[in-house]
PDB file of C-alpha atoms in Angstrom:
ATOM      1  CA  MET M 197       0.000   0.000   0.000  1.00 82.00           C
ATOM      2  CA  ILE M 198       1.230   3.466  -0.858  1.00 90.00           C
ATOM      3  CA  GLU M 199      -0.077   6.953  -0.227  1.00 92.00           C
ATOM      4  CA  LYS M 200       0.089   9.809  -2.711  1.00 93.00           C
ATOM      5  CA  HIS M 201      -1.063  13.421  -2.691  1.00 94.00           C
ATOM      6  CA  PHE M 202      -2.449  14.965  -5.902  1.00 94.00           C
ATOM      7  CA  ILE M 203      -2.368  18.779  -6.099  1.00 93.00           C
ATOM      8  CA  LEU M 204      -5.250  20.225  -8.124  1.00 92.00           C
ATOM      9  CA  ASP M 205      -3.614  23.452  -9.260  1.00 87.00           C
ATOM     10  CA  ASP M 206      -4.640  25.781 -12.106  1.00 86.00           C
ATOM     11  CA  ILE M 207      -8.244  24.552 -12.120  1.00 90.00           C
ATOM     12  CA  ASP M 208     -11.540  25.622 -10.586  1.00 91.00           C
ATOM     13  CA  LEU M 209     -12.249  23.217  -7.709  1.00 93.00           C
ATOM     14  CA  ARG M 210     -16.024  23.666  -7.853  1.00 92.00           C
ATOM     15  CA  THR M 211     -15.980  22.565 -11.474  1.00 92.00           C
ATOM     16  CA  PHE M 212     -13.642  19.646 -10.799  1.00 94.00           C
ATOM     17  CA  TYR M 213     -15.487  18.258  -7.763  1.00 94.00           C
ATOM     18  CA  GLY M 214     -18.924  18.986  -9.239  1.00 93.00           C
ATOM     19  CA  ALA M 215     -22.132  20.186  -7.628  1.00 91.00           C
ATOM     20  CA  GLY M 216     -22.506  18.524  -4.238  1.00 92.00           C
ATOM     21  CA  ASN M 217     -19.181  16.733  -4.906  1.00 94.00           C
ATOM     22  CA  ALA M 218     -20.926  14.609  -7.548  1.00 94.00           C
ATOM     23  CA  ASN M 219     -17.787  14.263  -9.673  1.00 95.00           C
ATOM     24  CA  LEU M 220     -15.689  13.320  -6.657  1.00 95.00           C
ATOM     25  CA  GLN M 221     -18.182  10.635  -5.650  1.00 95.00           C
ATOM     26  CA  MET M 222     -18.111   9.183  -9.168  1.00 94.00           C
ATOM     27  CA  ILE M 223     -14.308   9.090  -9.166  1.00 94.00           C
ATOM     28  CA  LYS M 224     -14.430   7.231  -5.845  1.00 93.00           C
ATOM     29  CA  ALA M 225     -16.988   4.790  -7.255  1.00 93.00           C
ATOM     30  CA  LEU M 226     -14.823   4.082 -10.298  1.00 92.00           C
ATOM     31  CA  TYR M 227     -11.839   3.270  -8.057  1.00 92.00           C
ATOM     32  CA  PRO M 228     -13.268   1.272  -5.138  1.00 90.00           C
ATOM     33  CA  LYS M 229      -9.867  -0.205  -4.284  1.00 90.00           C
ATOM     34  CA  LEU M 230      -8.502   3.252  -3.477  1.00 93.00           C
ATOM     35  CA  ARG M 231      -9.231   5.359  -0.432  1.00 95.00           C
ATOM     36  CA  ILE M 232      -9.669   8.941  -1.648  1.00 94.00           C
ATOM     37  CA  VAL M 233      -9.929  11.939   0.666  1.00 94.00           C
ATOM     38  CA  ALA M 234     -10.200  15.462  -0.790  1.00 94.00           C
ATOM     39  CA  ARG M 235      -9.332  18.585   1.209  1.00 93.00           C
ATOM     40  CA  GLY M 236      -9.303  21.803  -0.780  1.00 91.00           C
ATOM     41  CA  ASN M 237      -6.936  21.439  -3.714  1.00 92.00           C
ATOM     42  CA  VAL M 238      -5.277  18.295  -2.321  1.00 95.00           C
ATOM     43  CA  MET M 239      -6.492  14.736  -2.953  1.00 94.00           C
ATOM     44  CA  LYS M 240      -4.955  12.185  -0.604  1.00 95.00           C
ATOM     45  CA  VAL M 241      -5.119   8.705  -2.089  1.00 95.00           C
ATOM     46  CA  LEU M 242      -4.210   5.388  -0.442  1.00 95.00           C
ATOM     47  CA  GLY M 243      -4.007   2.075  -2.311  1.00 91.00           C
ATOM     48  CA  ASP M 244      -1.846  -0.465  -4.089  1.00 88.00           C
ATOM     49  CA  GLU M 245       0.903   0.744  -6.408  1.00 88.00           C
ATOM     50  CA  GLU M 246      -0.505  -0.606  -9.684  1.00 88.00           C
ATOM     51  CA  GLU M 247      -3.934   0.940  -9.118  1.00 89.00           C
ATOM     52  CA  MET M 248      -2.285   4.193  -8.077  1.00 91.00           C
ATOM     53  CA  TYR M 249      -0.340   4.327 -11.347  1.00 89.00           C
ATOM     54  CA  VAL M 250      -3.560   4.083 -13.372  1.00 90.00           C
ATOM     55  CA  PHE M 251      -5.293   6.638 -11.133  1.00 92.00           C
ATOM     56  CA  ASP M 252      -2.402   9.093 -11.526  1.00 92.00           C
ATOM     57  CA  SER M 253      -2.776   9.042 -15.303  1.00 91.00           C
ATOM     58  CA  VAL M 254      -6.547   9.521 -15.145  1.00 93.00           C
ATOM     59  CA  ILE M 255      -6.341  12.430 -12.687  1.00 93.00           C
ATOM     60  CA  GLN M 256      -3.944  14.249 -15.009  1.00 92.00           C
ATOM     61  CA  ARG M 257      -6.365  13.775 -17.885  1.00 92.00           C
ATOM     62  CA  LEU M 258      -9.297  14.968 -15.798  1.00 94.00           C
ATOM     63  CA  LYS M 259      -7.340  18.082 -14.815  1.00 93.00           C
ATOM     64  CA  THR M 260      -6.399  18.781 -18.437  1.00 91.00           C
ATOM     65  CA  HIS M 261     -10.019  18.386 -19.553  1.00 92.00           C
ATOM     66  CA  CYS M 262     -11.291  20.625 -16.751  1.00 92.00           C
ATOM     67  CA  LEU M 263      -8.730  23.325 -17.475  1.00 91.00           C
ATOM     68  CA  LYS M 264      -9.308  23.312 -21.214  1.00 90.00           C
ATOM     69  CA  PHE M 265     -13.102  23.089 -21.366  1.00 91.00           C
ATOM     70  CA  ASN M 266     -13.996  24.785 -18.049  1.00 90.00           C
ATOM     71  CA  SER M 267     -16.290  21.842 -17.365  1.00 89.00           C
ATOM     72  CA  LEU M 268     -16.318  18.296 -16.027  1.00 91.00           C
ATOM     73  CA  ASP M 269     -19.329  16.031 -15.654  1.00 90.00           C
ATOM     74  CA  GLU M 270     -20.033  12.358 -15.074  1.00 90.00           C
ATOM     75  CA  ALA M 271     -20.160  11.555 -18.800  1.00 89.00           C
ATOM     76  CA  ALA M 272     -16.742  13.128 -19.344  1.00 90.00           C
ATOM     77  CA  ILE M 273     -15.289  11.281 -16.356  1.00 93.00           C
ATOM     78  CA  VAL M 274     -16.541   7.911 -17.612  1.00 91.00           C
ATOM     79  CA  HIS M 275     -15.240   8.681 -21.100  1.00 89.00           C
ATOM     80  CA  LEU M 276     -11.808   9.724 -19.843  1.00 90.00           C
ATOM     81  CA  VAL M 277     -11.478   6.685 -17.594  1.00 88.00           C
ATOM     82  CA  SER M 278     -12.637   4.220 -20.263  1.00 83.00           C
ATOM     83  CA  GLY M 279     -10.543   6.031 -22.861  1.00 68.00           C
ATOM     84  CA  LYS M 280      -7.401   5.143 -20.917  1.00 46.00           C
ATOM     85  CA  GLN M 281      -8.402   1.515 -20.802  1.00 43.00           C
ATOM     86  CA  ASN M 282      -9.478   1.221 -24.444  1.00 41.00           C
ATOM     87  CA  GLY M 283      -6.933   3.503 -26.064  1.00 39.00           C
ATOM     88  CA  MET M 284      -9.675   5.952 -27.006  1.00 39.00           C
ATOM     89  CA  THR M 285      -9.091   9.665 -27.413  1.00 44.00           C
ATOM     90  CA  SER M 286     -10.875  11.959 -24.979  1.00 47.00           C
ATOM     91  CA  ASP M 287     -10.184  15.208 -26.807  1.00 53.00           C
ATOM     92  CA  ASN M 288     -13.353  16.277 -28.614  1.00 59.00           C
ATOM     93  CA  SER M 289     -12.145  19.840 -29.015  1.00 69.00           C
ATOM     94  CA  ASP M 290     -12.934  22.156 -31.904  1.00 79.00           C
ATOM     95  CA  PRO M 291      -9.695  22.602 -33.897  1.00 85.00           C
ATOM     96  CA  SER M 292     -10.594  26.238 -34.609  1.00 89.00           C
ATOM     97  CA  ALA M 293     -11.263  27.081 -30.940  1.00 93.00           C
ATOM     98  CA  ILE M 294      -9.090  29.728 -29.300  1.00 95.00           C
ATOM     99  CA  CYS M 295     -10.295  28.584 -25.868  1.00 94.00           C
ATOM    100  CA  TYR M 296     -13.569  27.588 -24.202  1.00 93.00           C
ATOM    101  CA  SER M 297     -16.140  29.570 -22.234  1.00 93.00           C
ATOM    102  CA  ILE M 298     -17.212  28.611 -18.702  1.00 91.00           C
ATOM    103  CA  SER M 299     -20.198  26.831 -20.262  1.00 87.00           C
ATOM    104  CA  GLY M 300     -17.884  24.732 -22.445  1.00 86.00           C
ATOM    105  CA  ARG M 301     -18.711  26.651 -25.641  1.00 90.00           C
ATOM    106  CA  ALA M 302     -15.872  26.869 -28.148  1.00 92.00           C
ATOM    107  CA  ILE M 303     -14.714  30.457 -28.651  1.00 94.00           C
ATOM    108  CA  THR M 304     -13.734  30.627 -32.316  1.00 93.00           C
ATOM    109  CA  PRO M 305     -12.967  33.378 -34.836  1.00 92.00           C
ATOM    110  CA  ARG M 306     -16.227  34.473 -36.441  1.00 89.00           C
ATOM    111  CA  SER M 307     -14.974  36.500 -39.393  1.00 90.00           C
ATOM    112  CA  GLU M 308     -12.052  36.535 -41.821  1.00 91.00           C
ATOM    113  CA  ASN M 309     -10.315  39.385 -39.991  1.00 93.00           C
ATOM    114  CA  GLN M 310     -10.764  37.639 -36.642  1.00 93.00           C
ATOM    115  CA  ARG M 311      -9.143  34.524 -38.125  1.00 94.00           C
ATOM    116  CA  ARG M 312      -6.276  36.673 -39.392  1.00 94.00           C
ATOM    117  CA  PHE M 313      -6.032  38.222 -35.932  1.00 95.00           C
ATOM    118  CA  VAL M 314      -5.518  34.771 -34.379  1.00 95.00           C
ATOM    119  CA  GLU M 315      -2.940  33.778 -37.013  1.00 95.00           C
ATOM    120  CA  GLU M 316      -0.951  37.008 -36.650  1.00 95.00           C
ATOM    121  CA  PHE M 317      -0.849  36.577 -32.862  1.00 95.00           C
ATOM    122  CA  ARG M 318       1.060  33.320 -33.347  1.00 93.00           C
ATOM    123  CA  THR M 319       3.765  34.913 -35.482  1.00 93.00           C
ATOM    124  CA  ASN M 320       4.109  38.493 -34.173  1.00 95.00           C
ATOM    125  CA  ASP M 321       4.910  39.902 -30.747  1.00 95.00           C
ATOM    126  CA  MET M 322       2.824  43.064 -31.122  1.00 97.00           C
ATOM    127  CA  LEU M 323      -0.587  43.449 -32.746  1.00 97.00           C
ATOM    128  CA  PHE M 324      -2.791  46.454 -33.373  1.00 97.00           C
ATOM    129  CA  ALA M 325      -6.464  45.535 -33.863  1.00 95.00           C
ATOM    130  CA  VAL M 326      -8.538  48.515 -34.961  1.00 95.00           C
ATOM    131  CA  GLY M 327     -12.210  48.459 -35.854  1.00 91.00           C
ATOM    132  CA  PRO M 328     -15.772  49.432 -34.956  1.00 88.00           C
ATOM    133  CA  ALA M 329     -17.749  48.519 -31.852  1.00 83.00           C
ATOM    134  CA  GLY M 330     -18.766  44.867 -31.751  1.00 85.00           C
ATOM    135  CA  SER M 331     -16.065  43.583 -34.097  1.00 88.00           C
ATOM    136  CA  GLY M 332     -14.612  41.324 -31.380  1.00 88.00           C
ATOM    137  CA  LYS M 333     -11.337  43.161 -30.778  1.00 92.00           C
ATOM    138  CA  THR M 334     -11.387  42.957 -26.979  1.00 92.00           C
ATOM    139  CA  TYR M 335     -13.055  39.554 -26.737  1.00 93.00           C
ATOM    140  CA  VAL M 336     -10.685  37.803 -29.159  1.00 95.00           C
ATOM    141  CA  SER M 337      -7.688  39.494 -27.506  1.00 96.00           C
ATOM    142  CA  ILE M 338      -8.664  38.190 -24.077  1.00 96.00           C
ATOM    143  CA  ALA M 339      -9.427  34.725 -25.486  1.00 96.00           C
ATOM    144  CA  LEU M 340      -5.905  34.595 -26.956  1.00 97.00           C
ATOM    145  CA  ALA M 341      -4.435  35.709 -23.625  1.00 97.00           C
ATOM    146  CA  VAL M 342      -6.413  33.125 -21.643  1.00 96.00           C
ATOM    147  CA  SER M 343      -5.353  30.391 -24.061  1.00 95.00           C
ATOM    148  CA  ALA M 344      -1.683  31.368 -23.733  1.00 96.00           C
ATOM    149  CA  LEU M 345      -1.951  31.357 -19.933  1.00 95.00           C
ATOM    150  CA  LYS M 346      -3.647  27.958 -19.812  1.00 93.00           C
ATOM    151  CA  ASN M 347      -1.060  26.495 -22.163  1.00 92.00           C
ATOM    152  CA  LYS M 348       1.687  27.902 -19.904  1.00 93.00           C
ATOM    153  CA  GLU M 349       3.140  29.947 -22.761  1.00 96.00           C
ATOM    154  CA  VAL M 350       3.132  32.947 -20.387  1.00 96.00           C
ATOM    155  CA  ARG M 351       2.908  33.360 -16.612  1.00 96.00           C
ATOM    156  CA  ARG M 352       0.392  36.199 -16.463  1.00 96.00           C
ATOM    157  CA  ILE M 353      -2.137  38.369 -18.249  1.00 96.00           C
ATOM    158  CA  ILE M 354      -2.069  42.142 -17.884  1.00 95.00           C
ATOM    159  CA  LEU M 355      -5.059  44.169 -19.072  1.00 93.00           C
ATOM    160  CA  SER M 356      -5.203  47.941 -19.212  1.00 91.00           C
ATOM    161  CA  ARG M 357      -7.438  50.775 -20.352  1.00 88.00           C
ATOM    162  CA  PRO M 358      -7.049  54.533 -20.282  1.00 86.00           C
ATOM    163  CA  ALA M 359      -9.452  56.234 -17.863  1.00 73.00           C
ATOM    164  CA  VAL M 360     -10.217  59.175 -20.098  1.00 62.00           C
ATOM    165  CA  GLU M 361     -12.382  60.965 -17.555  1.00 51.00           C
ATOM    166  CA  ALA M 362      -9.812  60.318 -14.828  1.00 40.00           C
ATOM    167  CA  GLY M 363      -8.906  63.958 -14.164  1.00 43.00           C
ATOM    168  CA  GLU M 364     -11.355  65.929 -12.072  1.00 38.00           C
ATOM    169  CA  LYS M 365     -14.366  63.646 -12.496  1.00 50.00           C
ATOM    170  CA  LEU M 366     -12.694  60.596 -10.972  1.00 49.00           C
ATOM    171  CA  GLY M 367     -12.305  62.325  -7.620  1.00 52.00           C
ATOM    172  CA  PHE M 368     -16.042  62.756  -7.290  1.00 50.00           C
ATOM    173  CA  LEU M 369     -16.763  59.050  -7.593  1.00 51.00           C
ATOM    174  CA  PRO M 370     -17.398  57.228  -4.269  1.00 57.00           C
ATOM    175  CA  GLY M 371     -15.039  54.674  -2.734  1.00 58.00           C
ATOM    176  CA  ASP M 372     -11.306  54.026  -2.833  1.00 55.00           C
ATOM    177  CA  MET M 373      -9.135  54.035  -5.950  1.00 54.00           C
ATOM    178  CA  LYS M 374     -10.236  50.523  -6.979  1.00 60.00           C
ATOM    179  CA  ASP M 375     -13.904  51.539  -6.705  1.00 64.00           C
ATOM    180  CA  LYS M 376     -13.216  54.618  -8.797  1.00 60.00           C
ATOM    181  CA  ILE M 377     -11.450  52.856 -11.679  1.00 66.00           C
ATOM    182  CA  ASP M 378     -13.467  49.615 -11.803  1.00 72.00           C
ATOM    183  CA  PRO M 379     -16.256  51.108 -13.984  1.00 75.00           C
ATOM    184  CA  TYR M 380     -13.688  51.845 -16.719  1.00 73.00           C
ATOM    185  CA  LEU M 381     -12.391  48.276 -16.575  1.00 80.00           C
ATOM    186  CA  GLN M 382     -15.742  46.440 -16.367  1.00 84.00           C
ATOM    187  CA  PRO M 383     -15.748  45.307 -20.041  1.00 85.00           C
ATOM    188  CA  LEU M 384     -12.481  43.468 -19.355  1.00 88.00           C
ATOM    189  CA  TYR M 385     -13.957  41.743 -16.291  1.00 90.00           C
ATOM    190  CA  ASP M 386     -17.015  40.736 -18.349  1.00 91.00           C
ATOM    191  CA  ALA M 387     -14.904  39.016 -21.009  1.00 92.00           C
ATOM    192  CA  LEU M 388     -12.748  37.233 -18.419  1.00 94.00           C
ATOM    193  CA  LEU M 389     -15.798  35.983 -16.513  1.00 93.00           C
ATOM    194  CA  ASP M 390     -17.054  34.390 -19.721  1.00 94.00           C
ATOM    195  CA  MET M 391     -13.857  32.322 -19.991  1.00 95.00           C
ATOM    196  CA  ILE M 392     -12.691  31.706 -16.413  1.00 93.00           C
ATOM    197  CA  PRO M 393     -14.920  30.531 -13.526  1.00 91.00           C
ATOM    198  CA  ALA M 394     -15.507  33.356 -11.032  1.00 90.00           C
ATOM    199  CA  GLN M 395     -13.760  31.645  -8.102  1.00 88.00           C
ATOM    200  CA  LYS M 396     -10.699  30.816 -10.230  1.00 91.00           C
ATOM    201  CA  LEU M 397     -10.597  34.342 -11.645  1.00 92.00           C
ATOM    202  CA  GLN M 398     -10.689  35.821  -8.159  1.00 91.00           C
ATOM    203  CA  ALA M 399      -7.829  33.550  -7.080  1.00 91.00           C
ATOM    204  CA  ASP M 400      -5.801  34.450 -10.187  1.00 93.00           C
ATOM    205  CA  MET M 401      -6.298  38.147  -9.509  1.00 91.00           C
ATOM    206  CA  GLU M 402      -5.290  37.789  -5.860  1.00 92.00           C
ATOM    207  CA  LEU M 403      -2.104  36.016  -6.984  1.00 92.00           C
ATOM    208  CA  GLN M 404      -1.651  38.682  -9.697  1.00 93.00           C
ATOM    209  CA  THR M 405      -1.598  36.008 -12.377  1.00 95.00           C
ATOM    210  CA  ILE M 406      -4.235  38.218 -13.976  1.00 94.00           C
ATOM    211  CA  GLN M 407      -3.856  41.954 -13.458  1.00 92.00           C
ATOM    212  CA  ILE M 408      -6.284  44.674 -14.522  1.00 88.00           C
ATOM    213  CA  ALA M 409      -5.147  48.252 -14.116  1.00 83.00           C
ATOM    214  CA  PRO M 410      -5.587  51.708 -15.657  1.00 83.00           C
ATOM    215  CA  LEU M 411      -2.917  52.811 -18.073  1.00 87.00           C
ATOM    216  CA  ALA M 412      -1.310  55.252 -15.618  1.00 82.00           C
ATOM    217  CA  PHE M 413      -0.280  52.283 -13.428  1.00 84.00           C
ATOM    218  CA  MET M 414       1.966  50.927 -16.215  1.00 87.00           C
ATOM    219  CA  ARG M 415       4.641  53.616 -15.879  1.00 85.00           C
ATOM    220  CA  GLY M 416       8.031  52.342 -14.704  1.00 86.00           C
ATOM    221  CA  ARG M 417       7.197  48.646 -15.153  1.00 89.00           C
ATOM    222  CA  THR M 418       8.901  46.034 -17.324  1.00 89.00           C
ATOM    223  CA  LEU M 419       6.398  43.387 -18.369  1.00 92.00           C
ATOM    224  CA  ASN M 420       7.942  39.928 -18.848  1.00 95.00           C
ATOM    225  CA  ASP M 421       6.360  36.512 -19.574  1.00 97.00           C
ATOM    226  CA  ALA M 422       2.943  37.988 -20.240  1.00 96.00           C
ATOM    227  CA  VAL M 423       0.219  38.761 -22.709  1.00 97.00           C
ATOM    228  CA  VAL M 424      -0.417  42.490 -22.268  1.00 96.00           C
ATOM    229  CA  ILE M 425      -3.558  44.074 -23.698  1.00 96.00           C
ATOM    230  CA  LEU M 426      -4.258  47.786 -24.037  1.00 95.00           C
ATOM    231  CA  ASP M 427      -7.948  48.280 -24.772  1.00 93.00           C
ATOM    232  CA  GLU M 428      -9.612  51.488 -26.045  1.00 92.00           C
ATOM    233  CA  ALA M 429      -6.204  52.740 -27.152  1.00 94.00           C
ATOM    234  CA  GLN M 430      -7.769  55.477 -29.282  1.00 94.00           C
ATOM    235  CA  ASN M 431      -8.158  57.410 -26.016  1.00 92.00           C
ATOM    236  CA  THR M 432      -4.443  57.453 -25.224  1.00 93.00           C
ATOM    237  CA  THR M 433      -2.212  60.418 -25.911  1.00 93.00           C
ATOM    238  CA  PRO M 434       0.975  59.925 -27.975  1.00 94.00           C
ATOM    239  CA  GLN M 435       3.032  60.088 -24.761  1.00 94.00           C
ATOM    240  CA  GLN M 436       0.852  57.498 -23.019  1.00 94.00           C
ATOM    241  CA  ILE M 437       0.922  54.911 -25.800  1.00 95.00           C
ATOM    242  CA  LYS M 438       4.686  55.325 -26.263  1.00 95.00           C
ATOM    243  CA  MET M 439       5.119  54.744 -22.519  1.00 94.00           C
ATOM    244  CA  PHE M 440       2.933  51.628 -22.730  1.00 94.00           C
ATOM    245  CA  LEU M 441       4.645  50.112 -25.786  1.00 95.00           C
ATOM    246  CA  THR M 442       8.085  50.514 -24.230  1.00 94.00           C
ATOM    247  CA  ARG M 443       7.055  48.435 -21.184  1.00 93.00           C
ATOM    248  CA  MET M 444       7.475  45.279 -23.293  1.00 94.00           C
ATOM    249  CA  GLY M 445       9.810  42.684 -21.786  1.00 94.00           C
ATOM    250  CA  HIS M 446      11.045  39.184 -22.639  1.00 95.00           C
ATOM    251  CA  ASN M 447       8.576  36.500 -23.764  1.00 96.00           C
ATOM    252  CA  THR M 448       5.797  39.068 -23.936  1.00 96.00           C
ATOM    253  CA  LYS M 449       3.117  39.695 -26.527  1.00 97.00           C
ATOM    254  CA  MET M 450       1.224  42.965 -26.703  1.00 97.00           C
ATOM    255  CA  ILE M 451      -2.212  43.554 -28.208  1.00 97.00           C
ATOM    256  CA  ILE M 452      -3.449  47.103 -28.717  1.00 97.00           C
ATOM    257  CA  THR M 453      -7.107  47.558 -29.617  1.00 95.00           C
ATOM    258  CA  GLY M 454      -9.150  50.607 -30.449  1.00 94.00           C
ATOM    259  CA  ASP M 455     -11.789  52.298 -32.569  1.00 93.00           C
ATOM    260  CA  THR M 456     -10.602  55.479 -34.251  1.00 91.00           C
ATOM    261  CA  THR M 457     -14.214  56.607 -34.773  1.00 87.00           C
ATOM    262  CA  GLN M 458     -14.796  56.794 -31.003  1.00 88.00           C
ATOM    263  CA  ILE M 459     -12.055  59.104 -29.777  1.00 89.00           C
ATOM    264  CA  ASP M 460     -13.085  60.809 -26.523  1.00 87.00           C
ATOM    265  CA  LEU M 461     -10.004  62.977 -26.132  1.00 89.00           C
ATOM    266  CA  PRO M 462     -10.261  66.782 -26.318  1.00 88.00           C
ATOM    267  CA  ARG M 463     -10.219  68.000 -29.929  1.00 87.00           C
ATOM    268  CA  THR M 464      -6.815  69.578 -29.450  1.00 91.00           C
ATOM    269  CA  VAL M 465      -5.221  66.292 -28.331  1.00 91.00           C
ATOM    270  CA  ARG M 466      -4.023  63.832 -30.998  1.00 93.00           C
ATOM    271  CA  SER M 467      -4.888  60.173 -30.473  1.00 95.00           C
ATOM    272  CA  GLY M 468      -1.860  58.082 -29.556  1.00 95.00           C
ATOM    273  CA  LEU M 469      -3.309  55.123 -31.446  1.00 96.00           C
ATOM    274  CA  VAL M 470      -3.628  57.070 -34.682  1.00 95.00           C
ATOM    275  CA  GLU M 471      -0.068  58.358 -34.353  1.00 95.00           C
ATOM    276  CA  ALA M 472       1.381  54.948 -33.410  1.00 96.00           C
ATOM    277  CA  MET M 473      -0.178  53.283 -36.458  1.00 94.00           C
ATOM    278  CA  THR M 474       1.614  55.811 -38.658  1.00 94.00           C
ATOM    279  CA  VAL M 475       4.933  55.766 -36.808  1.00 95.00           C
ATOM    280  CA  LEU M 476       5.146  51.958 -36.518  1.00 95.00           C
ATOM    281  CA  ASP M 477       3.903  51.045 -39.975  1.00 93.00           C
ATOM    282  CA  GLY M 478       6.392  48.641 -41.536  1.00 91.00           C
ATOM    283  CA  VAL M 479       8.239  47.804 -38.315  1.00 94.00           C
ATOM    284  CA  ARG M 480       9.165  44.109 -38.318  1.00 93.00           C
ATOM    285  CA  GLY M 481       7.346  42.059 -35.647  1.00 93.00           C
ATOM    286  CA  ILE M 482       4.331  44.375 -35.533  1.00 95.00           C
ATOM    287  CA  SER M 483       1.082  43.450 -37.270  1.00 96.00           C
ATOM    288  CA  PHE M 484      -1.955  45.639 -37.979  1.00 96.00           C
ATOM    289  CA  ILE M 485      -5.450  44.155 -38.237  1.00 95.00           C
ATOM    290  CA  LYS M 486      -8.058  46.555 -39.595  1.00 93.00           C
ATOM    291  CA  MET M 487     -11.607  45.401 -38.979  1.00 90.00           C
ATOM    292  CA  ASP M 488     -14.816  46.815 -40.448  1.00 85.00           C
ATOM    293  CA  GLU M 489     -18.586  46.413 -40.240  1.00 80.00           C
ATOM    294  CA  ARG M 490     -18.347  42.918 -41.743  1.00 81.00           C
ATOM    295  CA  ASP M 491     -16.600  41.761 -38.549  1.00 82.00           C
ATOM    296  CA  ILE M 492     -19.339  42.943 -36.182  1.00 79.00           C
ATOM    297  CA  VAL M 493     -20.679  39.963 -34.240  1.00 72.00           C
ATOM    298  CA  ARG M 494     -23.129  41.701 -31.901  1.00 71.00           C
ATOM    299  CA  HIS M 495     -26.824  42.255 -32.635  1.00 70.00           C
ATOM    300  CA  LYS M 496     -27.472  42.928 -36.331  1.00 74.00           C
ATOM    301  CA  LEU M 497     -28.641  46.447 -35.440  1.00 83.00           C
ATOM    302  CA  VAL M 498     -25.087  47.321 -34.369  1.00 73.00           C
ATOM    303  CA  THR M 499     -23.913  46.894 -37.959  1.00 75.00           C
ATOM    304  CA  ARG M 500     -26.741  49.112 -39.197  1.00 81.00           C
ATOM    305  CA  ILE M 501     -25.959  51.759 -36.572  1.00 83.00           C
ATOM    306  CA  VAL M 502     -22.248  51.777 -37.473  1.00 74.00           C
ATOM    307  CA  ASN M 503     -23.084  52.073 -41.179  1.00 79.00           C
ATOM    308  CA  ALA M 504     -25.604  54.868 -40.554  1.00 86.00           C
ATOM    309  CA  TYR M 505     -23.097  56.917 -38.577  1.00 84.00           C
ATOM    310  CA  LYS M 506     -20.387  56.291 -41.161  1.00 77.00           C
ATOM    311  CA  LYS M 507     -22.709  57.512 -43.932  1.00 83.00           C
ATOM    312  CA  TYR M 508     -23.658  60.573 -41.893  1.00 82.00           C
ATOM    313  CA  GLU M 509     -20.029  61.480 -41.111  1.00 77.00           C
ATOM    314  CA  ASP M 510     -18.992  61.008 -44.747  1.00 78.00           C
ATOM    315  CA  SER M 511     -21.785  63.294 -45.949  1.00 77.00           C
ATOM    316  CA  ASP M 512     -20.895  65.868 -43.298  1.00 68.00           C
ATOM    317  CA  LYS M 513     -17.325  66.013 -44.617  1.00 65.00           C
ATOM    318  CA  ASP M 514     -18.639  66.785 -48.075  1.00 58.00           C
TER     319      ASP M 514
END
């Protein structure tokens, strides 16, 4: 008889154990010769060496499945266990999936430019994704970052946005600094919560594996081993975006997203995103993805609204 401890790291324990510990009870039922006791993220298992060897392999596969698909149920457990015995494959993943939502839905590129976005991320260290509201810039960026983190290609994700109204208005908002800046960062939280279970996301943020901060907090940092995303970059000044881009460290990928039709800066201030796209055009290792109304994946009315405003602005110029 031997005893072994299995550490369930990098996964959401509620998902792994199941509602009312249903998954844990099934695992115990499938291995009656083993004594299994779970405490937090540690499973203590007692049994004979041969059975333990088989169990070790299955647990690793269960963890991989749980991490990748954000789900684990009795059917998956039975399939993974029997797959080991019968030489079956347990990976029913969508080959075009970037990652999976908390409901197990495959998150895939939904337009030609989104597919190009994913391809360019693999081959370039810095990407600019520019396009209208609803074209998937932020969502695809975060999906790529989550995938890289899960695959251990990077050690952390860093997300940032400029707080355009930060000057005088920010001081009038209630609460501490976190309470004041959270409204500007909410779209980033929303996307993350669609891909990472809430309890796991909270733990990752406490450990600073995932960091969300306003752009001003980037000054003086060197960002290594990370996917770093600057969202709403059209609202940066030239000085701000230059400061952000020069934070790039080793084994780091940067994604800069924005919509040049929604610049909220004062009229006298030039958008840093617009300037950077001109200055950095042709620089090796930097890719530019320009999206349009054909990439919009929100409600069909969003496309019509974008087109209507574009037509109005074009006629106004004339």
